[in-house]
Amino acid sequence: MSKKDLLTILKELENVIGSLALDIWQNPQIAYEETYASAAQKKVLSDAGFLITDSIGGMQTAFYAEYGKGHPIIGILGEFDALPGLSQSSKPYKDPVVENGPGHACGHHLLGTAGVETVLALKELIDQGKVSGTIRYYGCPAEEVLSGKTFMAREGVFDDLDCCLTWHPSTSNVVQNYSTQAMISIKYRFHGVPAHAAGAPHAGRSALDAVEIMNIGANYLREHLADGTRIHYAITNGGQAPNIVPDEAEVWYYLRGSDRDQVEDMLSRLHDIAKGAALITGTSTSHELLANCYHMLTNDTLDILNYRNMEDYPMESFTSDETAYAAILRKSMDPKLIEASRRQLQLDPNDILPTKNFYDVKLKDSTMPGSTDVADVSWIAPLASIGTTCGPIGTQVHAWQATAVFGTSIGLKGMHYAARIMALTAYDLLTEPALVEQAKAEFAEATSGRPYQAGLEESILAPGTERKEQLI
Ligand SMILES: [Zn+2]
């Protein structure tokens, strides 16, 4: 058995897996509603003989599929949620399939399906007696609201993993050896007294006033926070009409920082601001914590393994048709963003679909703006992630261009390459126990004295089940 045989197995899976990814792309569903993708993946995996554990933590779309027995247990993380309002055909100009409908602008149809491809290939090796151990694919809902994996983690489903691998669609082939921001998502609600805004304003207590005063307080708070922190908010309920003093109002906050302690400190200060706004306006306030995810912990052992496999098994070139499509798509993108990406990756101006690999060791411990619930798993088991080229340089995820290109052969090529690298790295881990031990020793040192703690209390339930609010 050589890695070449593994690549042959993967090649044979490409048609079926490519169809599965496009099927999910054509049936996009947003966070916690991904019934189509979840069912489609479960069917393929159970037909192949995987044992499915379903509805983890009461979330109907969360599952894992397992094959083999004993250690090492290698996890592959998948996702499948789409984004609201980003419906788009695969045409290289704006062309929504459903006006304001959801679309796969973050490529999670590729992300999850690559994981299915990886574990199906590894299963063949187990069947042939070439490797032993357990492989486990996790179908994780709701990455876009940063909470699916945190609810799964609270159920303990990642606890026995020896190592974990994942990836994300990108515009280059890159070892993601950098951290992401810890993040809290929270809604504050204010409760006042309604009144006729002209006839009896003195009888009213405005919940909207409280929201506005809270936002002023939060904006003054910014000056006294560490560099690199982020606060963003949206008013999600500001009352019904100008002539009614609003008795209910709501504001939704995201807090981000370089680690969990920093974000939780920001949260306690924001709670005080909410209480102050309620006191000033004669209203009361409550909050609902929606997500609380960690910053990412990287693992050099696994990153180096991924990079070695990327270098040994480079991505094939894109065709002239794919390059021509990418060139048209780029015309709708911001030239400054394209240029910034090109410089960062030191690419030739004509290299719009790069196939070379990037691993900058200096990025270790730097923090990329943005957050992911993958980070929670990185504090439970040694974890590594890569990005692969699924669209031209300059493509921004969460924009229609991403939905378009991720639904073409360009996206599929990047997906198959990610599956290949994850399978090759998993093969290394399944055949060389010393590598698993090395990754685990590195993880144990990094987390020493800092065991994983779920950020959401047991009383907080995933959407679709009844939520409980806390009065403050
Ligand atoms: Zn996203």
Short mmCIF file of N, CA, C and O and ligand atoms in Angstrom, two decimals, residues 83 106 108 143-144 168 397-398, ligand 1:
data_model
loop_
_atom_site.label_atom_id
_atom_site.label_comp_id
_atom_site.label_asym_id
_atom_site.label_seq_id
_atom_site.Cartn_x
_atom_site.Cartn_y
_atom_site.Cartn_z
N LEU A 83 -25.67 30.87 3.50
CA LEU A 83 -25.85 32.23 4.04
C LEU A 83 -27.12 32.86 3.48
O LEU A 83 -27.42 32.68 2.28
N CYS A 106 -20.00 30.75 1.36
CA CYS A 106 -18.80 30.44 2.15
C CYS A 106 -18.29 29.04 1.77
O CYS A 106 -17.33 28.55 2.34
N HIS A 108 -19.56 26.03 2.17
CA HIS A 108 -19.66 24.92 3.12
C HIS A 108 -20.20 23.64 2.49
O HIS A 108 -20.03 22.56 3.05
N GLU A 143 -22.18 26.74 11.27
CA GLU A 143 -20.89 27.42 11.50
C GLU A 143 -21.06 28.92 11.36
O GLU A 143 -20.41 29.70 12.03
N GLU A 144 -21.95 29.32 10.45
CA GLU A 144 -22.07 30.75 10.16
C GLU A 144 -22.59 31.57 11.34
O GLU A 144 -22.40 32.78 11.39
N HIS A 168 -10.96 24.84 4.71
CA HIS A 168 -11.97 25.81 4.28
C HIS A 168 -11.67 26.26 2.86
O HIS A 168 -10.51 26.47 2.52
N VAL A 397 -15.35 35.66 0.49
CA VAL A 397 -16.47 34.82 0.91
C VAL A 397 -17.57 35.73 1.47
O VAL A 397 -17.32 36.87 1.82
N HIS A 398 -18.78 35.23 1.52
CA HIS A 398 -19.97 35.99 1.93
C HIS A 398 -20.32 37.06 0.89
O HIS A 398 -20.88 38.11 1.23
ZN ZN B 1 -18.59 31.98 6.40
#
